[in-house]
């Protein structure tokens, strides 16, 4: 069903410009007098994320008002303050603490079985293929194999936790949106934070050392293992970029991976 179909079905009033992403169509709306966001997905990955949002039941995540098929009607959160702007504007530590707090809400223990989510190992098939084509990926693939063979604290993961996917509710604080939905080691969910908000910022001298130490303290993680996950994940991102023909982002992601490996 289309966005227009759900507007009629759920008696929604448009309240802003439509947003189209690679996997979803979004529209700010008003529902029963409340600001909300309608999201209609176009991919299986986004549907898994929808299922995870429903299961999270507004604990650490935006509230789901309605859900059906490919559609979610979500609590509309505030885009300001912008965590990416905060980090790039000299308040990197504050942004990281907020992100770690949001992750804690996401990762809390909760009753009931989670939805059927893919294992993290499946994502790393792209890295395995990349290391066959180029030796530049070999160190990261070796690291990934070691981590995946001995996972710790396995649970449902967001899969795309970064500065743009944590927004603020005036009543409930900082909450996650737009998960991919995976099952895997909790530490993995923090790796993407250290590759963001931009590749240039991630490669700022001293930044990876400082922020990895801060995340390890805030989230109760082993710093060396966190850096190992950063090395593996950044190389996986590079592999994805190459699959999409994006050579410069791939080069930057490989640089982050190499830096993470050098710090362990």
PDB file of C-alpha atoms in Angstrom:
ATOM      1  CA  UNK A   1       0.000   0.000   0.000  1.00  0.00           C
ATOM      2  CA  UNK A   2       1.117   3.568  -0.694  1.00  0.00           C
ATOM      3  CA  UNK A   3       1.549   6.549   1.607  1.00  0.00           C
ATOM      4  CA  UNK A   4      -1.757   7.941   0.315  1.00  0.00           C
ATOM      5  CA  UNK A   5      -3.498   4.681   1.176  1.00  0.00           C
ATOM      6  CA  UNK A   6      -2.369   4.875   4.787  1.00  0.00           C
ATOM      7  CA  UNK A   7      -3.322   8.541   5.014  1.00  0.00           C
ATOM      8  CA  UNK A   8      -6.887   7.499   4.312  1.00  0.00           C
ATOM      9  CA  UNK A   9      -6.797   4.251   6.278  1.00  0.00           C
ATOM     10  CA  UNK A  10      -5.509   5.832   9.492  1.00  0.00           C
ATOM     11  CA  UNK A  11      -7.176   9.226   9.060  1.00  0.00           C
ATOM     12  CA  UNK A  12      -3.891  11.155   8.911  1.00  0.00           C
ATOM     13  CA  UNK A  13      -3.347  14.787   7.934  1.00  0.00           C
ATOM     14  CA  UNK A  14      -0.101  15.666   6.087  1.00  0.00           C
ATOM     15  CA  UNK A  15       2.031  18.081   8.102  1.00  0.00           C
ATOM     16  CA  UNK A  16       5.213  18.644   6.103  1.00  0.00           C
ATOM     17  CA  UNK A  17       7.262  17.661   3.090  1.00  0.00           C
ATOM     18  CA  UNK A  18       7.612  14.002   2.117  1.00  0.00           C
ATOM     19  CA  UNK A  19      11.003  12.345   2.573  1.00  0.00           C
ATOM     20  CA  UNK A  20      12.222   9.523   0.325  1.00  0.00           C
ATOM     21  CA  UNK A  21      15.140   7.333   1.405  1.00  0.00           C
ATOM     22  CA  UNK A  22      16.608   4.318  -0.408  1.00  0.00           C
ATOM     23  CA  UNK A  23      14.351   2.000   1.583  1.00  0.00           C
ATOM     24  CA  UNK A  24      11.317   3.988   2.742  1.00  0.00           C
ATOM     25  CA  UNK A  25       8.882   6.820   2.137  1.00  0.00           C
ATOM     26  CA  UNK A  26       8.238   9.090   5.119  1.00  0.00           C
ATOM     27  CA  UNK A  27       5.722  11.847   5.709  1.00  0.00           C
ATOM     28  CA  UNK A  28       5.178  14.109   8.734  1.00  0.00           C
ATOM     29  CA  UNK A  29       1.512  13.863   9.698  1.00  0.00           C
ATOM     30  CA  UNK A  30      -0.965  14.693  12.435  1.00  0.00           C
ATOM     31  CA  UNK A  31      -2.830  11.776  14.040  1.00  0.00           C
ATOM     32  CA  UNK A  32      -5.525  12.353  16.640  1.00  0.00           C
ATOM     33  CA  UNK A  33      -4.106  15.811  17.261  1.00  0.00           C
ATOM     34  CA  UNK A  34      -0.534  14.569  17.755  1.00  0.00           C
ATOM     35  CA  UNK A  35       2.484  15.139  15.511  1.00  0.00           C
ATOM     36  CA  UNK A  36       3.558  11.810  14.062  1.00  0.00           C
ATOM     37  CA  UNK A  37       5.654  10.329  11.264  1.00  0.00           C
ATOM     38  CA  UNK A  38       4.293   7.875   8.715  1.00  0.00           C
ATOM     39  CA  UNK A  39       6.895   5.450   7.391  1.00  0.00           C
ATOM     40  CA  UNK A  40       6.134   3.049   4.533  1.00  0.00           C
ATOM     41  CA  UNK A  41       8.998   0.697   3.735  1.00  0.00           C
ATOM     42  CA  UNK A  42      10.026  -0.705   0.366  1.00  0.00           C
ATOM     43  CA  UNK A  43      12.578  -3.338   1.430  1.00  0.00           C
ATOM     44  CA  UNK A  44      12.775  -6.488   3.532  1.00  0.00           C
ATOM     45  CA  UNK A  45      15.563  -4.939   5.622  1.00  0.00           C
ATOM     46  CA  UNK A  46      13.388  -1.965   6.514  1.00  0.00           C
ATOM     47  CA  UNK A  47      10.504  -4.295   7.417  1.00  0.00           C
ATOM     48  CA  UNK A  48      12.763  -6.096   9.870  1.00  0.00           C
ATOM     49  CA  UNK A  49      13.585  -2.735  11.390  1.00  0.00           C
ATOM     50  CA  UNK A  50       9.875  -2.013  11.675  1.00  0.00           C
ATOM     51  CA  UNK A  51       9.342  -5.305  13.507  1.00  0.00           C
ATOM     52  CA  UNK A  52      12.122  -4.431  15.941  1.00  0.00           C
ATOM     53  CA  UNK A  53      10.597  -1.001  16.597  1.00  0.00           C
ATOM     54  CA  UNK A  54       7.287  -2.646  17.488  1.00  0.00           C
ATOM     55  CA  UNK A  55       9.030  -5.120  19.822  1.00  0.00           C
ATOM     56  CA  UNK A  56      11.000  -2.345  21.564  1.00  0.00           C
ATOM     57  CA  UNK A  57       7.602  -1.001  22.656  1.00  0.00           C
ATOM     58  CA  UNK A  58       8.775   2.629  23.076  1.00  0.00           C
ATOM     59  CA  UNK A  59      11.486   1.618  25.578  1.00  0.00           C
ATOM     60  CA  UNK A  60      14.526   3.540  24.381  1.00  0.00           C
ATOM     61  CA  UNK A  61      12.896   4.043  20.983  1.00  0.00           C
ATOM     62  CA  UNK A  62      10.287   6.221  19.311  1.00  0.00           C
ATOM     63  CA  UNK A  63       6.761   5.113  20.163  1.00  0.00           C
ATOM     64  CA  UNK A  64       4.848   3.135  17.530  1.00  0.00           C
ATOM     65  CA  UNK A  65       1.218   4.282  17.380  1.00  0.00           C
ATOM     66  CA  UNK A  66       0.051   1.999  14.561  1.00  0.00           C
ATOM     67  CA  UNK A  67       1.636  -0.711  12.441  1.00  0.00           C
ATOM     68  CA  UNK A  68       0.407  -2.803   9.556  1.00  0.00           C
ATOM     69  CA  UNK A  69       2.254  -4.520   6.739  1.00  0.00           C
ATOM     70  CA  UNK A  70       5.005  -2.227   5.476  1.00  0.00           C
ATOM     71  CA  UNK A  71       3.799   0.813   7.435  1.00  0.00           C
ATOM     72  CA  UNK A  72       4.575   2.326  10.829  1.00  0.00           C
ATOM     73  CA  UNK A  73       3.012   5.374  12.421  1.00  0.00           C
ATOM     74  CA  UNK A  74       5.630   6.750  14.792  1.00  0.00           C
ATOM     75  CA  UNK A  75       5.956   9.362  17.466  1.00  0.00           C
ATOM     76  CA  UNK A  76       7.528  12.387  15.764  1.00  0.00           C
ATOM     77  CA  UNK A  77      10.766  13.387  17.470  1.00  0.00           C
ATOM     78  CA  UNK A  78      12.716  16.642  17.376  1.00  0.00           C
ATOM     79  CA  UNK A  79      15.634  17.043  14.980  1.00  0.00           C
ATOM     80  CA  UNK A  80      17.243  19.697  17.183  1.00  0.00           C
ATOM     81  CA  UNK A  81      19.666  19.709  18.776  1.00  0.00           C
ATOM     82  CA  UNK A  82      21.422  17.881  15.963  1.00  0.00           C
ATOM     83  CA  UNK A  83      23.958  15.420  17.390  1.00  0.00           C
ATOM     84  CA  UNK A  84      26.130  15.544  14.266  1.00  0.00           C
ATOM     85  CA  UNK A  85      26.320  19.333  14.501  1.00  0.00           C
ATOM     86  CA  UNK A  86      27.068  19.007  18.205  1.00  0.00           C
ATOM     87  CA  UNK A  87      29.982  16.642  17.537  1.00  0.00           C
ATOM     88  CA  UNK A  88      31.367  18.700  14.658  1.00  0.00           C
ATOM     89  CA  UNK A  89      30.975  21.909  16.657  1.00  0.00           C
ATOM     90  CA  UNK A  90      33.375  20.957  19.429  1.00  0.00           C
ATOM     91  CA  UNK A  91      31.031  19.008  21.715  1.00  0.00           C
ATOM     92  CA  UNK A  92      31.978  15.526  20.583  1.00  0.00           C
ATOM     93  CA  UNK A  93      32.109  14.136  24.121  1.00  0.00           C
ATOM     94  CA  UNK A  94      28.604  15.395  24.900  1.00  0.00           C
ATOM     95  CA  UNK A  95      27.217  13.877  21.687  1.00  0.00           C
ATOM     96  CA  UNK A  96      28.901  10.553  22.469  1.00  0.00           C
ATOM     97  CA  UNK A  97      27.464  10.466  25.989  1.00  0.00           C
ATOM     98  CA  UNK A  98      23.980  11.097  24.600  1.00  0.00           C
ATOM     99  CA  UNK A  99      24.426   8.305  22.054  1.00  0.00           C
ATOM    100  CA  UNK A 100      25.625   5.892  24.735  1.00  0.00           C
ATOM    101  CA  UNK A 101      22.629   6.783  26.886  1.00  0.00           C
ATOM    102  CA  UNK A 102      20.270   6.087  24.001  1.00  0.00           C
ATOM    103  CA  UNK A 103      22.021   2.780  23.339  1.00  0.00           C
ATOM    104  CA  UNK A 104      21.540   1.798  26.981  1.00  0.00           C
ATOM    105  CA  UNK A 105      17.797   2.322  26.597  1.00  0.00           C
ATOM    106  CA  UNK A 106      17.812   0.217  23.449  1.00  0.00           C
ATOM    107  CA  UNK A 107      19.889  -2.614  24.920  1.00  0.00           C
ATOM    108  CA  UNK A 108      18.031  -2.980  28.213  1.00  0.00           C
ATOM    109  CA  UNK A 109      16.705  -6.416  29.093  1.00  0.00           C
ATOM    110  CA  UNK A 110      13.049  -6.836  28.200  1.00  0.00           C
ATOM    111  CA  UNK A 111      10.490  -9.663  28.329  1.00  0.00           C
ATOM    112  CA  UNK A 112       9.288 -11.666  25.390  1.00  0.00           C
ATOM    113  CA  UNK A 113      10.977 -13.123  22.345  1.00  0.00           C
ATOM    114  CA  UNK A 114      12.378 -10.641  19.833  1.00  0.00           C
ATOM    115  CA  UNK A 115      11.230 -10.781  16.219  1.00  0.00           C
ATOM    116  CA  UNK A 116      12.996 -13.040  13.758  1.00  0.00           C
ATOM    117  CA  UNK A 117      16.160 -11.087  12.920  1.00  0.00           C
ATOM    118  CA  UNK A 118      19.208 -12.063  10.841  1.00  0.00           C
ATOM    119  CA  UNK A 119      22.459 -12.905  12.566  1.00  0.00           C
ATOM    120  CA  UNK A 120      25.252 -10.353  12.381  1.00  0.00           C
ATOM    121  CA  UNK A 121      27.449 -12.905  10.602  1.00  0.00           C
ATOM    122  CA  UNK A 122      25.307 -12.547   7.459  1.00  0.00           C
ATOM    123  CA  UNK A 123      26.306  -8.908   7.054  1.00  0.00           C
ATOM    124  CA  UNK A 124      29.972  -9.818   6.909  1.00  0.00           C
ATOM    125  CA  UNK A 125      29.609 -11.850   3.716  1.00  0.00           C
ATOM    126  CA  UNK A 126      30.416  -8.659   1.820  1.00  0.00           C
ATOM    127  CA  UNK A 127      33.698  -8.309   3.719  1.00  0.00           C
ATOM    128  CA  UNK A 128      34.549 -11.946   3.017  1.00  0.00           C
ATOM    129  CA  UNK A 129      34.014 -11.349  -0.700  1.00  0.00           C
ATOM    130  CA  UNK A 130      36.042  -8.122  -0.620  1.00  0.00           C
ATOM    131  CA  UNK A 131      39.085  -9.767   0.965  1.00  0.00           C
ATOM    132  CA  UNK A 132      39.161 -12.306  -1.870  1.00  0.00           C
ATOM    133  CA  UNK A 133      39.456  -9.438  -4.359  1.00  0.00           C
ATOM    134  CA  UNK A 134      41.878  -7.254  -2.386  1.00  0.00           C
ATOM    135  CA  UNK A 135      44.438  -7.944   0.308  1.00  0.00           C
ATOM    136  CA  UNK A 136      43.638  -4.553   1.854  1.00  0.00           C
ATOM    137  CA  UNK A 137      40.598  -6.192   3.470  1.00  0.00           C
ATOM    138  CA  UNK A 138      42.450  -9.238   4.829  1.00  0.00           C
ATOM    139  CA  UNK A 139      43.338  -7.881   8.311  1.00  0.00           C
ATOM    140  CA  UNK A 140      39.762  -6.770   8.944  1.00  0.00           C
ATOM    141  CA  UNK A 141      38.355 -10.077   7.717  1.00  0.00           C
ATOM    142  CA  UNK A 142      40.662 -11.973  10.089  1.00  0.00           C
ATOM    143  CA  UNK A 143      39.471  -9.743  12.937  1.00  0.00           C
ATOM    144  CA  UNK A 144      35.826 -10.227  11.985  1.00  0.00           C
ATOM    145  CA  UNK A 145      36.221 -14.012  11.895  1.00  0.00           C
ATOM    146  CA  UNK A 146      37.719 -13.998  15.391  1.00  0.00           C
ATOM    147  CA  UNK A 147      34.972 -11.779  16.817  1.00  0.00           C
ATOM    148  CA  UNK A 148      32.123 -13.642  15.144  1.00  0.00           C
ATOM    149  CA  UNK A 149      33.463 -17.007  16.328  1.00  0.00           C
ATOM    150  CA  UNK A 150      33.310 -15.905  19.975  1.00  0.00           C
ATOM    151  CA  UNK A 151      30.388 -13.466  20.389  1.00  0.00           C
ATOM    152  CA  UNK A 152      29.653 -11.924  23.782  1.00  0.00           C
ATOM    153  CA  UNK A 153      26.472 -10.428  25.209  1.00  0.00           C
ATOM    154  CA  UNK A 154      24.379 -11.445  22.189  1.00  0.00           C
ATOM    155  CA  UNK A 155      21.076  -9.584  21.831  1.00  0.00           C
ATOM    156  CA  UNK A 156      18.909  -7.660  19.353  1.00  0.00           C
ATOM    157  CA  UNK A 157      20.905  -4.812  17.812  1.00  0.00           C
ATOM    158  CA  UNK A 158      20.007  -1.560  16.117  1.00  0.00           C
ATOM    159  CA  UNK A 159      22.539  -2.144  13.346  1.00  0.00           C
ATOM    160  CA  UNK A 160      22.835   1.499  12.242  1.00  0.00           C
ATOM    161  CA  UNK A 161      23.348   3.498  15.419  1.00  0.00           C
ATOM    162  CA  UNK A 162      24.776   6.931  14.619  1.00  0.00           C
ATOM    163  CA  UNK A 163      24.254  10.649  15.193  1.00  0.00           C
ATOM    164  CA  UNK A 164      21.328  10.905  12.772  1.00  0.00           C
ATOM    165  CA  UNK A 165      19.369   7.988  14.212  1.00  0.00           C
ATOM    166  CA  UNK A 166      19.030   9.298  17.759  1.00  0.00           C
ATOM    167  CA  UNK A 167      16.490  12.103  18.168  1.00  0.00           C
ATOM    168  CA  UNK A 168      14.956  13.880  21.126  1.00  0.00           C
ATOM    169  CA  UNK A 169      11.533  13.663  22.709  1.00  0.00           C
ATOM    170  CA  UNK A 170      10.722  16.642  24.979  1.00  0.00           C
ATOM    171  CA  UNK A 171       9.013  14.256  27.396  1.00  0.00           C
ATOM    172  CA  UNK A 172      11.174  11.116  27.174  1.00  0.00           C
ATOM    173  CA  UNK A 173      14.647  12.261  26.220  1.00  0.00           C
ATOM    174  CA  UNK A 174      16.874  10.787  23.514  1.00  0.00           C
ATOM    175  CA  UNK A 175      15.456   7.849  21.568  1.00  0.00           C
ATOM    176  CA  UNK A 176      16.523   5.677  18.641  1.00  0.00           C
ATOM    177  CA  UNK A 177      14.839   5.499  15.261  1.00  0.00           C
ATOM    178  CA  UNK A 178      15.330   3.559  12.030  1.00  0.00           C
ATOM    179  CA  UNK A 179      16.996   0.312  13.182  1.00  0.00           C
ATOM    180  CA  UNK A 180      18.129  -2.316  10.701  1.00  0.00           C
ATOM    181  CA  UNK A 181      17.481  -5.153  13.148  1.00  0.00           C
ATOM    182  CA  UNK A 182      20.124  -7.810  13.820  1.00  0.00           C
ATOM    183  CA  UNK A 183      21.095 -10.386  16.424  1.00  0.00           C
ATOM    184  CA  UNK A 184      24.692 -10.128  17.571  1.00  0.00           C
ATOM    185  CA  UNK A 185      27.235  -8.874  20.074  1.00  0.00           C
ATOM    186  CA  UNK A 186      26.236  -5.679  21.876  1.00  0.00           C
ATOM    187  CA  UNK A 187      29.649  -4.066  21.325  1.00  0.00           C
ATOM    188  CA  UNK A 188      29.077  -4.115  17.564  1.00  0.00           C
ATOM    189  CA  UNK A 189      26.303  -1.530  17.876  1.00  0.00           C
ATOM    190  CA  UNK A 190      28.855   1.062  19.044  1.00  0.00           C
ATOM    191  CA  UNK A 191      31.323   0.604  16.168  1.00  0.00           C
ATOM    192  CA  UNK A 192      29.397   2.844  13.785  1.00  0.00           C
ATOM    193  CA  UNK A 193      29.484   5.720  16.290  1.00  0.00           C
ATOM    194  CA  UNK A 194      33.241   5.893  15.827  1.00  0.00           C
ATOM    195  CA  UNK A 195      32.908   6.051  12.032  1.00  0.00           C
ATOM    196  CA  UNK A 196      30.562   9.057  12.275  1.00  0.00           C
ATOM    197  CA  UNK A 197      29.342  11.767  11.944  1.00  0.00           C
ATOM    198  CA  UNK A 198      31.682  12.123   8.928  1.00  0.00           C
ATOM    199  CA  UNK A 199      34.704  10.112   7.725  1.00  0.00           C
ATOM    200  CA  UNK A 200      36.874  13.212   8.002  1.00  0.00           C
ATOM    201  CA  UNK A 201      35.843  13.693  11.615  1.00  0.00           C
ATOM    202  CA  UNK A 202      36.386  10.013  12.378  1.00  0.00           C
ATOM    203  CA  UNK A 203      39.974  10.366  11.124  1.00  0.00           C
ATOM    204  CA  UNK A 204      40.757  13.524  13.139  1.00  0.00           C
ATOM    205  CA  UNK A 205      44.057  12.879  14.986  1.00  0.00           C
ATOM    206  CA  UNK A 206      43.380  11.630  18.505  1.00  0.00           C
ATOM    207  CA  UNK A 207      39.620  11.397  18.030  1.00  0.00           C
ATOM    208  CA  UNK A 208      39.334   7.610  17.770  1.00  0.00           C
ATOM    209  CA  UNK A 209      41.542   7.117  20.829  1.00  0.00           C
ATOM    210  CA  UNK A 210      39.558   9.586  22.925  1.00  0.00           C
ATOM    211  CA  UNK A 211      36.059   8.571  21.866  1.00  0.00           C
ATOM    212  CA  UNK A 212      36.705   4.824  22.075  1.00  0.00           C
ATOM    213  CA  UNK A 213      37.879   5.289  25.663  1.00  0.00           C
ATOM    214  CA  UNK A 214      34.798   7.382  26.443  1.00  0.00           C
ATOM    215  CA  UNK A 215      32.392   4.847  24.911  1.00  0.00           C
ATOM    216  CA  UNK A 216      34.090   1.981  26.744  1.00  0.00           C
ATOM    217  CA  UNK A 217      33.572   3.793  30.063  1.00  0.00           C
ATOM    218  CA  UNK A 218      30.006   4.928  29.366  1.00  0.00           C
ATOM    219  CA  UNK A 219      28.785   1.594  27.983  1.00  0.00           C
ATOM    220  CA  UNK A 220      30.858  -0.785  30.098  1.00  0.00           C
ATOM    221  CA  UNK A 221      32.761  -2.247  27.152  1.00  0.00           C
ATOM    222  CA  UNK A 222      36.234  -3.657  26.667  1.00  0.00           C
ATOM    223  CA  UNK A 223      38.044  -0.931  24.708  1.00  0.00           C
ATOM    224  CA  UNK A 224      40.322  -3.296  22.770  1.00  0.00           C
ATOM    225  CA  UNK A 225      37.336  -5.351  21.662  1.00  0.00           C
ATOM    226  CA  UNK A 226      35.445  -2.184  20.703  1.00  0.00           C
ATOM    227  CA  UNK A 227      38.365  -1.090  18.519  1.00  0.00           C
ATOM    228  CA  UNK A 228      38.468  -4.549  16.948  1.00  0.00           C
ATOM    229  CA  UNK A 229      34.794  -4.198  16.021  1.00  0.00           C
ATOM    230  CA  UNK A 230      35.468  -0.732  14.601  1.00  0.00           C
ATOM    231  CA  UNK A 231      38.233  -2.189  12.443  1.00  0.00           C
ATOM    232  CA  UNK A 232      35.953  -4.942  11.171  1.00  0.00           C
ATOM    233  CA  UNK A 233      32.889  -2.744  10.674  1.00  0.00           C
ATOM    234  CA  UNK A 234      34.714   0.105   8.915  1.00  0.00           C
ATOM    235  CA  UNK A 235      36.153  -2.387   6.421  1.00  0.00           C
ATOM    236  CA  UNK A 236      32.672  -3.863   5.932  1.00  0.00           C
ATOM    237  CA  UNK A 237      31.431  -0.347   5.172  1.00  0.00           C
ATOM    238  CA  UNK A 238      34.247   0.015   2.644  1.00  0.00           C
ATOM    239  CA  UNK A 239      33.162  -3.229   0.989  1.00  0.00           C
ATOM    240  CA  UNK A 240      29.596  -1.945   0.736  1.00  0.00           C
ATOM    241  CA  UNK A 241      30.827   1.333  -0.759  1.00  0.00           C
ATOM    242  CA  UNK A 242      32.771  -0.551  -3.419  1.00  0.00           C
ATOM    243  CA  UNK A 243      29.694  -2.628  -4.238  1.00  0.00           C
ATOM    244  CA  UNK A 244      27.973   0.699  -4.927  1.00  0.00           C
ATOM    245  CA  UNK A 245      30.892   2.048  -6.980  1.00  0.00           C
ATOM    246  CA  UNK A 246      31.872   4.632  -4.336  1.00  0.00           C
ATOM    247  CA  UNK A 247      35.661   4.528  -4.318  1.00  0.00           C
ATOM    248  CA  UNK A 248      36.465   7.590  -2.178  1.00  0.00           C
ATOM    249  CA  UNK A 249      34.113   6.667   0.705  1.00  0.00           C
ATOM    250  CA  UNK A 250      35.571   3.146   0.527  1.00  0.00           C
ATOM    251  CA  UNK A 251      39.092   4.543   0.842  1.00  0.00           C
ATOM    252  CA  UNK A 252      38.097   6.632   3.864  1.00  0.00           C
ATOM    253  CA  UNK A 253      36.392   3.698   5.570  1.00  0.00           C
ATOM    254  CA  UNK A 254      39.462   1.521   5.035  1.00  0.00           C
ATOM    255  CA  UNK A 255      41.559   4.278   6.603  1.00  0.00           C
ATOM    256  CA  UNK A 256      39.322   4.214   9.698  1.00  0.00           C
ATOM    257  CA  UNK A 257      39.674   0.428   9.801  1.00  0.00           C
ATOM    258  CA  UNK A 258      43.460   0.597   9.609  1.00  0.00           C
ATOM    259  CA  UNK A 259      43.568   3.262  12.325  1.00  0.00           C
ATOM    260  CA  UNK A 260      41.396   1.164  14.637  1.00  0.00           C
ATOM    261  CA  UNK A 261      43.626  -1.861  14.103  1.00  0.00           C
ATOM    262  CA  UNK A 262      46.717   0.194  14.922  1.00  0.00           C
ATOM    263  CA  UNK A 263      45.303   1.264  18.304  1.00  0.00           C
ATOM    264  CA  UNK A 264      44.375  -2.115  19.752  1.00  0.00           C
TER     265      UNK A 264
END
